[in-house]
mmCIF file of C-alpha atoms in Angstrom:
data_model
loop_
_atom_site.group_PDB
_atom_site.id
_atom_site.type_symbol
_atom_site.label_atom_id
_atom_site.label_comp_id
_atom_site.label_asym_id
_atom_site.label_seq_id
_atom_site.Cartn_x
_atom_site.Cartn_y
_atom_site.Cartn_z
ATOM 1 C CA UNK J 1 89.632 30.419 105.806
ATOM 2 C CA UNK J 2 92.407 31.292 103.247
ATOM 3 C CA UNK J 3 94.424 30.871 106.603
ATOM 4 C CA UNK J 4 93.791 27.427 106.719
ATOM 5 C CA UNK J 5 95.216 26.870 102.770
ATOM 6 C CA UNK J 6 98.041 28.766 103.284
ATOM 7 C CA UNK J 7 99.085 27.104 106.606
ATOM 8 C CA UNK J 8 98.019 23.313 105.150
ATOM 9 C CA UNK J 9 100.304 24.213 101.891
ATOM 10 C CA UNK J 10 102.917 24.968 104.670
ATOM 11 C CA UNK J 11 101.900 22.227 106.497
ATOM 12 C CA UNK J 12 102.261 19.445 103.499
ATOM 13 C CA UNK J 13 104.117 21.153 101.357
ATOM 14 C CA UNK J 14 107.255 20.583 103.796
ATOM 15 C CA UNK J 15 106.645 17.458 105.268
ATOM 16 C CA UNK J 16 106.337 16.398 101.493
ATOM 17 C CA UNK J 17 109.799 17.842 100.621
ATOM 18 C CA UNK J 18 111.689 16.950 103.416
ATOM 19 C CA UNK J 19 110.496 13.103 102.530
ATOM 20 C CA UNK J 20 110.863 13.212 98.513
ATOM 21 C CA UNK J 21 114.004 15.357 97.837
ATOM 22 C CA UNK J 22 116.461 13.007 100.060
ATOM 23 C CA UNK J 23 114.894 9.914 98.777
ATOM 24 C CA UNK J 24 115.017 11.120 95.010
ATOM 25 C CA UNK J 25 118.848 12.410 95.286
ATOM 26 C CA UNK J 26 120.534 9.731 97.098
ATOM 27 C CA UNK J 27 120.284 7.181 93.806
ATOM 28 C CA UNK J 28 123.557 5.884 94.211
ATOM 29 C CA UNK J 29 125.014 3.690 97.408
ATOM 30 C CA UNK J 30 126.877 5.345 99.884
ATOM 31 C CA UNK J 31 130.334 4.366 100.345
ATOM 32 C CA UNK J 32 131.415 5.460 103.993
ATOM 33 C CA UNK J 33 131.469 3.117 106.418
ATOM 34 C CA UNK J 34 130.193 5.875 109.066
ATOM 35 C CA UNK J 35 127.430 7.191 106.766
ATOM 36 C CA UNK J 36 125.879 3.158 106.137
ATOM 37 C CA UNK J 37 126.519 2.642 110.043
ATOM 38 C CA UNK J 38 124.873 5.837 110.987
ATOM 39 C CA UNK J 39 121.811 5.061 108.299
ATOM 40 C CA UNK J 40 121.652 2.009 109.896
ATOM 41 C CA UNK J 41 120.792 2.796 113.465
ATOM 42 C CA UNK J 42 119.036 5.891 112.905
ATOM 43 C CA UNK J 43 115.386 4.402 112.534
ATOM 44 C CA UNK J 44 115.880 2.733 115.399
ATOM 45 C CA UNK J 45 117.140 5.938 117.740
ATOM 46 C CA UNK J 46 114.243 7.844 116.317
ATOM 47 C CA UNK J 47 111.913 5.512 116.941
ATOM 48 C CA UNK J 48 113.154 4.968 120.758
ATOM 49 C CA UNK J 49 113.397 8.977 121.253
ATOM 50 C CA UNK J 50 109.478 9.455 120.058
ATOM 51 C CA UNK J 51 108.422 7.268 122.489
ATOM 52 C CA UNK J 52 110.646 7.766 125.675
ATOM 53 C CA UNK J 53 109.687 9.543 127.460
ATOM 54 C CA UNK J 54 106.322 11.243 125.687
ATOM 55 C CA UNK J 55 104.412 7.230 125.558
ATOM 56 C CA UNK J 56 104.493 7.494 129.480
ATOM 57 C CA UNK J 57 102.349 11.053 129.489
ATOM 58 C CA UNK J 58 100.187 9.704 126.456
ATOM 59 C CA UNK J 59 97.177 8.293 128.404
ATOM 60 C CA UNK J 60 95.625 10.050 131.822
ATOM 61 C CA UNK J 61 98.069 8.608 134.229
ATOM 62 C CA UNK J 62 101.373 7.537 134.029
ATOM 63 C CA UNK J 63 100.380 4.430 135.605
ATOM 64 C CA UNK J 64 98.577 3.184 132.856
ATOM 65 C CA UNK J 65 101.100 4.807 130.212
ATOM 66 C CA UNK J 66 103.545 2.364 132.041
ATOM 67 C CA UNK J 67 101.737 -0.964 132.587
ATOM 68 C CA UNK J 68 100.928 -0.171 128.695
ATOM 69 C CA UNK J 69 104.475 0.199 127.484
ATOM 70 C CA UNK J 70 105.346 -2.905 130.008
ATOM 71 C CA UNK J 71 102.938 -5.403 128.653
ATOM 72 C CA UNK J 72 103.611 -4.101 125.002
ATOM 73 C CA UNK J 73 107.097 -4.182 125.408
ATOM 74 C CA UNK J 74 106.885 -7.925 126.818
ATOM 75 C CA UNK J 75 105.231 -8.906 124.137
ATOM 76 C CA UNK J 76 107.564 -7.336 121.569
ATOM 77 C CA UNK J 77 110.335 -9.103 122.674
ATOM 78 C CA UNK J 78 108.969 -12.024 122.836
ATOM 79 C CA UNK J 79 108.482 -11.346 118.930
ATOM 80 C CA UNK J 80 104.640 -10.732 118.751
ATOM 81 C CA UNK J 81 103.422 -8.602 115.543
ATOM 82 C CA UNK J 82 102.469 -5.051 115.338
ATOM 83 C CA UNK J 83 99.331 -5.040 116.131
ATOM 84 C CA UNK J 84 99.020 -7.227 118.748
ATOM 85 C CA UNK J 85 101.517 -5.635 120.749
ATOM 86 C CA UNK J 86 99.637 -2.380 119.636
ATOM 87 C CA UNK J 87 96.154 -4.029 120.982
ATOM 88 C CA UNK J 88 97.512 -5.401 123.810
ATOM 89 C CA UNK J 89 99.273 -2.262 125.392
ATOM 90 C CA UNK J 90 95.753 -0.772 124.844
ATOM 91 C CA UNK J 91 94.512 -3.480 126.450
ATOM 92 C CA UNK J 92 96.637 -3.016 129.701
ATOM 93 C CA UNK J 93 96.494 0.399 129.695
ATOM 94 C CA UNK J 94 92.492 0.571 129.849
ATOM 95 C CA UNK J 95 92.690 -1.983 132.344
ATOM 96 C CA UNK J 96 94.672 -0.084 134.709
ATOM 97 C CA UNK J 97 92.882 2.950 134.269
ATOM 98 C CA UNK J 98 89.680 1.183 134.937
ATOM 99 C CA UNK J 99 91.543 -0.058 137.839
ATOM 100 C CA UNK J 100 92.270 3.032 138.932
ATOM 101 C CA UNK J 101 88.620 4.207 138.545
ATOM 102 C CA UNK J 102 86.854 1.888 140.205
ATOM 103 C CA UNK J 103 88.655 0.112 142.353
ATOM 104 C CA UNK J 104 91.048 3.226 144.247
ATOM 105 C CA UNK J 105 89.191 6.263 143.034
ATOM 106 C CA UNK J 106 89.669 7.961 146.280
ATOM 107 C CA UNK J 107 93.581 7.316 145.827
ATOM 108 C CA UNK J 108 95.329 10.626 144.026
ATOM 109 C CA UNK J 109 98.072 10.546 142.017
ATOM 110 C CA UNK V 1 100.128 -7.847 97.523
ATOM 111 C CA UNK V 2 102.691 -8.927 100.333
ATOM 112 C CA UNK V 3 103.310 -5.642 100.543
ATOM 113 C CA UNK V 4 99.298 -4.811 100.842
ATOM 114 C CA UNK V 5 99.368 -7.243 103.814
ATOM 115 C CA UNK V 6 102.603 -6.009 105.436
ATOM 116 C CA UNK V 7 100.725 -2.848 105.256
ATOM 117 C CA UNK V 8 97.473 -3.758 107.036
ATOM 118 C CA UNK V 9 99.050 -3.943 110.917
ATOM 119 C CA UNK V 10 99.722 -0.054 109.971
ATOM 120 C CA UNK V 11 96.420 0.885 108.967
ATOM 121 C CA UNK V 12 95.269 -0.244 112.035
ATOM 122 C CA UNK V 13 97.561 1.489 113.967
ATOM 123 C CA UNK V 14 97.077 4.725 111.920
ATOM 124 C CA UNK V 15 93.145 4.030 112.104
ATOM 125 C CA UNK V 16 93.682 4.903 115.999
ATOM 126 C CA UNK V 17 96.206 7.715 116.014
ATOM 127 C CA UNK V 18 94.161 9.227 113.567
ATOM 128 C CA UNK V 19 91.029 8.697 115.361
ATOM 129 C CA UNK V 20 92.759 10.867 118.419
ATOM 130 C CA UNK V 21 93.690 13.348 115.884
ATOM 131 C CA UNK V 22 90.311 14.054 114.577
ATOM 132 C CA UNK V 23 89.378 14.269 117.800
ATOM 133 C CA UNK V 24 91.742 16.678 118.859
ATOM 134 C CA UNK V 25 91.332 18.910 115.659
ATOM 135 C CA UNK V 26 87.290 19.270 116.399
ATOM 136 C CA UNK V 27 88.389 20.040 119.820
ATOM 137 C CA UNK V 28 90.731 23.238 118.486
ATOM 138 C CA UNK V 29 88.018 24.127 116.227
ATOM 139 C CA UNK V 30 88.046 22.598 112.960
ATOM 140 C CA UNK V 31 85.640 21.487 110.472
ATOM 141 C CA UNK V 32 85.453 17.405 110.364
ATOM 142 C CA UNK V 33 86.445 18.160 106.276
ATOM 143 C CA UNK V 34 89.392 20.607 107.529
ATOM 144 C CA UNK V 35 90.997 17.881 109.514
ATOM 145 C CA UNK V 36 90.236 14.919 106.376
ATOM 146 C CA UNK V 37 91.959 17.575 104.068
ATOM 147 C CA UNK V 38 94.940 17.667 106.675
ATOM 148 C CA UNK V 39 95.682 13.998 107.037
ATOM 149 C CA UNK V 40 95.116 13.382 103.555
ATOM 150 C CA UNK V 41 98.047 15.819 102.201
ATOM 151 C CA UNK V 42 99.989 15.536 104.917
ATOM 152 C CA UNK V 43 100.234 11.676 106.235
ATOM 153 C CA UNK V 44 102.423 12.601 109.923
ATOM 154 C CA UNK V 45 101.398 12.584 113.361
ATOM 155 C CA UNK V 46 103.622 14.469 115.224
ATOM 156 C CA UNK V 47 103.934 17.110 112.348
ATOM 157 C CA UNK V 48 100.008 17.799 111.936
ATOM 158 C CA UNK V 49 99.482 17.762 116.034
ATOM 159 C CA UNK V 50 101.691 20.683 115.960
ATOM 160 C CA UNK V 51 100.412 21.955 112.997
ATOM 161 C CA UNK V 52 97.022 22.384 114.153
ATOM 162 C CA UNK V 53 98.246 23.797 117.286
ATOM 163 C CA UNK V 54 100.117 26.742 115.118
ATOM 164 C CA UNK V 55 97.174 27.257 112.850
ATOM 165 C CA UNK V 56 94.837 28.430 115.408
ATOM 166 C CA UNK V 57 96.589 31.359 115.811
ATOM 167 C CA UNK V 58 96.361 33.408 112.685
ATOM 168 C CA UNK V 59 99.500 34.523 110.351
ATOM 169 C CA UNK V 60 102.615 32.322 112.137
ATOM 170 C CA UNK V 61 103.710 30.929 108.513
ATOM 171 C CA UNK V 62 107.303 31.059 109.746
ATOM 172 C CA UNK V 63 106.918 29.193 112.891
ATOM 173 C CA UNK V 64 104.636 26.763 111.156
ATOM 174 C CA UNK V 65 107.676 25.928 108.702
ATOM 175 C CA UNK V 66 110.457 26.348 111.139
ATOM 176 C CA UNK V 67 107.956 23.797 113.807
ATOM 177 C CA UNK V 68 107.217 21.198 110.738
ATOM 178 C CA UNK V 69 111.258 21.176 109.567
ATOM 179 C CA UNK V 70 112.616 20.131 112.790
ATOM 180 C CA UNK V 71 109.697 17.668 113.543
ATOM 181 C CA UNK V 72 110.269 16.149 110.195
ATOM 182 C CA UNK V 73 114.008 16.404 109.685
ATOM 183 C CA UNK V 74 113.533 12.419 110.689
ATOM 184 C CA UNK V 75 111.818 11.854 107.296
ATOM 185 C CA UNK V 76 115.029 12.977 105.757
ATOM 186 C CA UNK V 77 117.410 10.189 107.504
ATOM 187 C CA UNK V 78 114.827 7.700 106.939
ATOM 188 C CA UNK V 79 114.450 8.750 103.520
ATOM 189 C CA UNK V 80 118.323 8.624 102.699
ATOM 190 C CA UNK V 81 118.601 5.130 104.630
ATOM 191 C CA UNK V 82 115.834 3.450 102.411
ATOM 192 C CA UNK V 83 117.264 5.132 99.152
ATOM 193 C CA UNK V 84 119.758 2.305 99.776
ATOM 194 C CA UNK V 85 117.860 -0.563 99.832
ATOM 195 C CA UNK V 86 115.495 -0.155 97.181
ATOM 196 C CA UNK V 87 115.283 -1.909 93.886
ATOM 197 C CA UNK V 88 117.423 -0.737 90.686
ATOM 198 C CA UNK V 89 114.135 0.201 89.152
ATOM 199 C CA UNK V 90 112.759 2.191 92.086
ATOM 200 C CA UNK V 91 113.963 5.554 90.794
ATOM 201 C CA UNK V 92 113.216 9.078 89.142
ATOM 202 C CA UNK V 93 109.593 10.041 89.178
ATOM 203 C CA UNK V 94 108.426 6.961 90.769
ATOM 204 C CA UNK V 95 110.487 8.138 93.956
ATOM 205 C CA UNK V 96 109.187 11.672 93.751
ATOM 206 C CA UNK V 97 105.506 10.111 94.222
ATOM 207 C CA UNK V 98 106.402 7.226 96.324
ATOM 208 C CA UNK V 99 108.300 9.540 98.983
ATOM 209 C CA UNK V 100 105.172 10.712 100.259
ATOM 210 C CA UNK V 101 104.193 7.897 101.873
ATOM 211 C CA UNK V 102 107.509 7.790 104.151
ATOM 212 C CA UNK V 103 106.073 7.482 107.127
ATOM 213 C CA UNK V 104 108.143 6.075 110.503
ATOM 214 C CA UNK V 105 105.724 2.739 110.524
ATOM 215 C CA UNK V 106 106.329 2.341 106.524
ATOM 216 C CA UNK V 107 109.906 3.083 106.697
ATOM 217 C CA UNK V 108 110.235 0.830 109.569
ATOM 218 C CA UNK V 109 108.639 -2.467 107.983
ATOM 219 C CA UNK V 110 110.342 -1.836 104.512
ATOM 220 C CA UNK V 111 114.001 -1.066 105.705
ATOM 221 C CA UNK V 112 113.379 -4.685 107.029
ATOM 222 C CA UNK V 113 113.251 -5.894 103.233
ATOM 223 C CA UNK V 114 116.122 -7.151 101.807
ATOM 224 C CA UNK V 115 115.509 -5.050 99.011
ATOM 225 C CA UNK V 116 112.279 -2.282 98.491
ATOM 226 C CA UNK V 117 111.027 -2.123 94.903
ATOM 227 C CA UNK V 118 108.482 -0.208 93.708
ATOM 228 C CA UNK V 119 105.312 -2.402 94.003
ATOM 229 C CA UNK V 120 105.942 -3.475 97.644
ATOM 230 C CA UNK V 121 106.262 0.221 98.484
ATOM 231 C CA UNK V 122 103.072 1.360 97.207
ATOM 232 C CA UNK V 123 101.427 -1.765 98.186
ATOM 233 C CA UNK V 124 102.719 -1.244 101.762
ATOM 234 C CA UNK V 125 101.399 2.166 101.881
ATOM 235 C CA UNK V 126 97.963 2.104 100.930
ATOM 236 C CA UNK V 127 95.991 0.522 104.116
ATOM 237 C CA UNK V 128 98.355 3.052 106.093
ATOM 238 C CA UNK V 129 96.931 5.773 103.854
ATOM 239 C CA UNK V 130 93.168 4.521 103.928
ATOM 240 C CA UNK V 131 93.569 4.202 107.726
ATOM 241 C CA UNK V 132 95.282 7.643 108.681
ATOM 242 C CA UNK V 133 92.202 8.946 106.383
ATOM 243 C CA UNK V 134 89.307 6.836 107.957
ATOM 244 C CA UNK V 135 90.535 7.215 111.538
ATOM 245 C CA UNK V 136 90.815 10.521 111.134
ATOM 246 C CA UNK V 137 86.930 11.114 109.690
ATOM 247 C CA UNK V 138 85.096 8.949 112.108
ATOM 248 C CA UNK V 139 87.633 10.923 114.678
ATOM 249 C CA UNK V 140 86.072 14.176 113.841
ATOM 250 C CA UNK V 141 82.540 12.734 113.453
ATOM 251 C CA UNK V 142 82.249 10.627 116.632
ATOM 252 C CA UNK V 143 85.154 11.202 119.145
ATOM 253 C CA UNK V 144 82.518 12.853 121.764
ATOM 254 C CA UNK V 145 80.553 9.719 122.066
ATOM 255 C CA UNK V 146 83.738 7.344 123.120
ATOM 256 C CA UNK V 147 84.656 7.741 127.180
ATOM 257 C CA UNK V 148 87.976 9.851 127.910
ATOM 258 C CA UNK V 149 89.267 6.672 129.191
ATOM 259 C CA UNK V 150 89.490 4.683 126.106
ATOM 260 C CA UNK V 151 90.406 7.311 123.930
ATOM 261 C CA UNK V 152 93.392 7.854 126.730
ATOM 262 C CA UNK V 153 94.403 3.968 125.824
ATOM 263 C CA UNK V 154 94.136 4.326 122.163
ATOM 264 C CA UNK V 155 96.838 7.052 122.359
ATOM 265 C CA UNK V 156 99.409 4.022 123.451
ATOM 266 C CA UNK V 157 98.645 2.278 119.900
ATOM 267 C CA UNK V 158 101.188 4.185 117.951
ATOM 268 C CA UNK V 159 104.558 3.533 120.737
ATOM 269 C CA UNK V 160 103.182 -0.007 121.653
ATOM 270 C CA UNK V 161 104.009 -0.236 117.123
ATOM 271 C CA UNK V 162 106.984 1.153 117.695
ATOM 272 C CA UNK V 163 107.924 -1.125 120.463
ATOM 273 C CA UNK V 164 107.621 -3.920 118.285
ATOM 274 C CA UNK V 165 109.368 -2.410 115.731
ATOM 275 C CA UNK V 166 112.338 -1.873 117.895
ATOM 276 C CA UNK V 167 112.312 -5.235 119.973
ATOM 277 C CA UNK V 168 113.027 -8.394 117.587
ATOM 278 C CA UNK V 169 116.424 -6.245 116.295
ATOM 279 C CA UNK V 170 117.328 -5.270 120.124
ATOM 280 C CA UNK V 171 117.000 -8.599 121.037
ATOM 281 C CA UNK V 172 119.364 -9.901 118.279
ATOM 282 C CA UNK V 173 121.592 -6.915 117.971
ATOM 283 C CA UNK V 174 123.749 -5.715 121.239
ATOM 284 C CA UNK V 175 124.772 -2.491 119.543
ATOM 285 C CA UNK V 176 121.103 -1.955 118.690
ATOM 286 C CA UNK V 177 119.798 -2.495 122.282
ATOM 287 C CA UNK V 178 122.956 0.496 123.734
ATOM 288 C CA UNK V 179 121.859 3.181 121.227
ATOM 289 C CA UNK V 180 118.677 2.573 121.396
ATOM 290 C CA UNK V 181 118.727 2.796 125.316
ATOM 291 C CA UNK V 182 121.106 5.613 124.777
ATOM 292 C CA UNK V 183 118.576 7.797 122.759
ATOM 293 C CA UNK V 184 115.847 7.027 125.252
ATOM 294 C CA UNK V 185 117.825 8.475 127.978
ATOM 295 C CA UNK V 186 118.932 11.320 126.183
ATOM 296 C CA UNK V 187 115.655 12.136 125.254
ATOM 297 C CA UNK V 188 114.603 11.688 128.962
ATOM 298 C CA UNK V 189 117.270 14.471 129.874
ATOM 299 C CA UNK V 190 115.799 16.431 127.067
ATOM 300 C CA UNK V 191 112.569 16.032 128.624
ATOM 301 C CA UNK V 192 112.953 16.681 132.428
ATOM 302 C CA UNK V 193 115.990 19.013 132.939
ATOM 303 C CA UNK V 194 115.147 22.356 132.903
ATOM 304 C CA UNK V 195 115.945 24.964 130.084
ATOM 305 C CA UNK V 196 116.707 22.042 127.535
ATOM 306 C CA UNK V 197 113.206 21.096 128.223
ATOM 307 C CA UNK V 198 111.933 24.644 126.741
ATOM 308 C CA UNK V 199 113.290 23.320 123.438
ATOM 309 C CA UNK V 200 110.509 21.899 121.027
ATOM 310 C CA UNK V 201 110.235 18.080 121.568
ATOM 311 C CA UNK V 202 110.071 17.688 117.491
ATOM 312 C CA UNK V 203 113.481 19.306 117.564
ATOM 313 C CA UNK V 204 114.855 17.045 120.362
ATOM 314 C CA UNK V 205 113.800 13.804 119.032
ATOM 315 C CA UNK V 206 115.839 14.344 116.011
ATOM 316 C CA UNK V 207 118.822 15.818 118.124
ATOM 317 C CA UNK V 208 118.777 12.448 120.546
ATOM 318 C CA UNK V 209 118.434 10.084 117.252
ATOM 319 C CA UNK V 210 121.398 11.923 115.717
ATOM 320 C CA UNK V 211 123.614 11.575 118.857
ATOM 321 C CA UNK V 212 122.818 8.324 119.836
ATOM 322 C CA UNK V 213 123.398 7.018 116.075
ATOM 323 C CA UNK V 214 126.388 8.558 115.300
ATOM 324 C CA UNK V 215 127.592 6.986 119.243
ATOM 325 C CA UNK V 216 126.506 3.707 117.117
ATOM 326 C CA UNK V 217 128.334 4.662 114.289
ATOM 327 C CA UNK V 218 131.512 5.237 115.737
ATOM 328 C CA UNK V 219 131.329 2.432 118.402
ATOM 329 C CA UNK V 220 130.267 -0.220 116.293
ATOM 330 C CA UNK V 221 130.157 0.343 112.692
ATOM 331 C CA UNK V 222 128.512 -2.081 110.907
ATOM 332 C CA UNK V 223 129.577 -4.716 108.494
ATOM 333 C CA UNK V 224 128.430 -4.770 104.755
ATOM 334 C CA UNK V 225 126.526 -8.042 104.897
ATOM 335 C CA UNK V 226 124.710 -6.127 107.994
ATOM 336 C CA UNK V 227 123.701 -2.993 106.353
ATOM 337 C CA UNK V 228 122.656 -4.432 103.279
ATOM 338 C CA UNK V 229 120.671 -7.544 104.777
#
């Protein structure tokens, strides 16, 4: 039990630093060219590198990881909101696996 | 209040990754309080998956710190990035208490402000924060009853957000769309090629990000108007 504080003051404690000290020291605007171009892309990459490839293995095949990311994907660019294109890659990906299920569940994969 | 709104899609989102969360923390052996307390102080995904999968083994402080730093060293360029963009106001203590809430969804709709001040932050993050909290209690209380099949689908909520996220500014933006692409791949080689695939995948997220934006960086730097608009 006084395990679990320890490791949870760990836990927080750094994810809270590592979020509030660079947002509380950079008060000024950054000058470089490289630094605002860099800043600029960066959400982006990370966002891109969290979910290729790990979205493919989220769900229990990578069928329905796929068809998910596909359908959510289409949607995205075709400048749907967050949520639906949340909902509807759910949506795709349960349909597949219930595909999967029910209609080929002698097929292995 | 638009900030309130702009933060509802989130809490949504959160309300299902933190439903799988629960979930998974009942499954490693936590109290349904233990894992409430967890999301509430700490407000990451990827972070408190690994936590909980450090803290079942007893006395690893330093490879829960060294684990959470790399995961999180994201937070940090996010962090810097937004420090631009926010309000002249939006400073001091108010950015010690705000910075909490920096989560990749929050960070993601604000940076698309023109400029962040203080009231559209906060507003922004509290349906995230009631969500990430909720999802993660009725997670713990009642993730035995849903089939494995659904809960498998919920897990896509979080990337089919960051999808959309990433799509309206790929579409508009060619550089965008090449590092973007660029730090999927890498991440892919990270993934599948053995030895580099021994290396934590918190730690090679940020790696990728970093390579592929500073490829951006140097390829295509960015106007002014672009970075501040």
């Amino acid at each position: 039990m006084k395990d679990f504080w320890i490791y949870l003051a760990i836990l927080a404690g750094s994810t809270y630093l590592i979020r509030a000290i660079p947002f509380a020291a950079f008060q000024k605007k950054i000058k470089s060219r490289f630094a605002r171009s860099f800043l600029y892309y960066i959400p982006y990459t990370v966002l891109a590198a969290m979910t290729i490839p790990a979205a493919l293995q989220a769900t229990g095949h990578i069928f329905s990881a796929a068809a998910g990311l596909l359908v959510g994907g289409l949607f995205a660019f075709k400048g749907k909101g967050l949520t639906f294109v949340a909902v509807a890659s759910c949506i795709a990906a349960l349909a597949v696996e219930l595909l999967l299920k029910f209609v080929f569940p002698n097929v292995s994969f | 209040m638009r900030g309130l709104k702009g933060g509802i899609p989130i809490g949504l989102g959160y309300l299902s990754v933190s439903f799988t969360f629960g979930i998974m923390a009942v499954s490693y052996g936590f109290a349904w309080w233990q894992a409430v307390v967890i999301s509430m102080m700490t407000l990451t995904s990827a972070g408190q998956l690994a936590g909980i999968g450090v803290m079942v083994h007893p006395g690893q402080y330093m490879e829960m710190l060294i684990s959470q730093i790399t995961i999180n060293l994201r937070y940090s360029f996010m962090s810097v990035s937004l420090s631009q963009k926010t309000s002249p106001s939006f400073r001091g203590i108010k950015r010690w208490l705000l910075g909490f809430f920096m989560t990749d969804e929050i960070f993601a709709v604000a940076s698309a402000e023109d400029e962040v001040d203080t009231k559209f932050f906060l507003g922004l993050s509290v349906m995230p924060y009631i969500g990430w909290t909720l999802g993660t209690l009725f997670g713990s209380l009642l993730g035995s009853v849903l089939p494995d099949m659904v809960l498998n689908a919920l897990c896509l909520a979080i990337y089919g957000m960051f999808l959309a996220i990433i799509a309206p500014v790929a579409k508009t933006s060619k550089p965008v769309l090449l590092v973007v692409a660029v730090a999927a791949v890498l991440h892919c080689v990270f993934a599948f090629v053995p030895v580099l695939n021994q290396i934590s995948s918190g730690l090679t997220v940020s790696i990728c990000a970093v390579l592929a934006a500073v490829l951006g960086a140097i390829l295509f730097p960015v106007k002014d108007e672009e970075v501040t608009s």
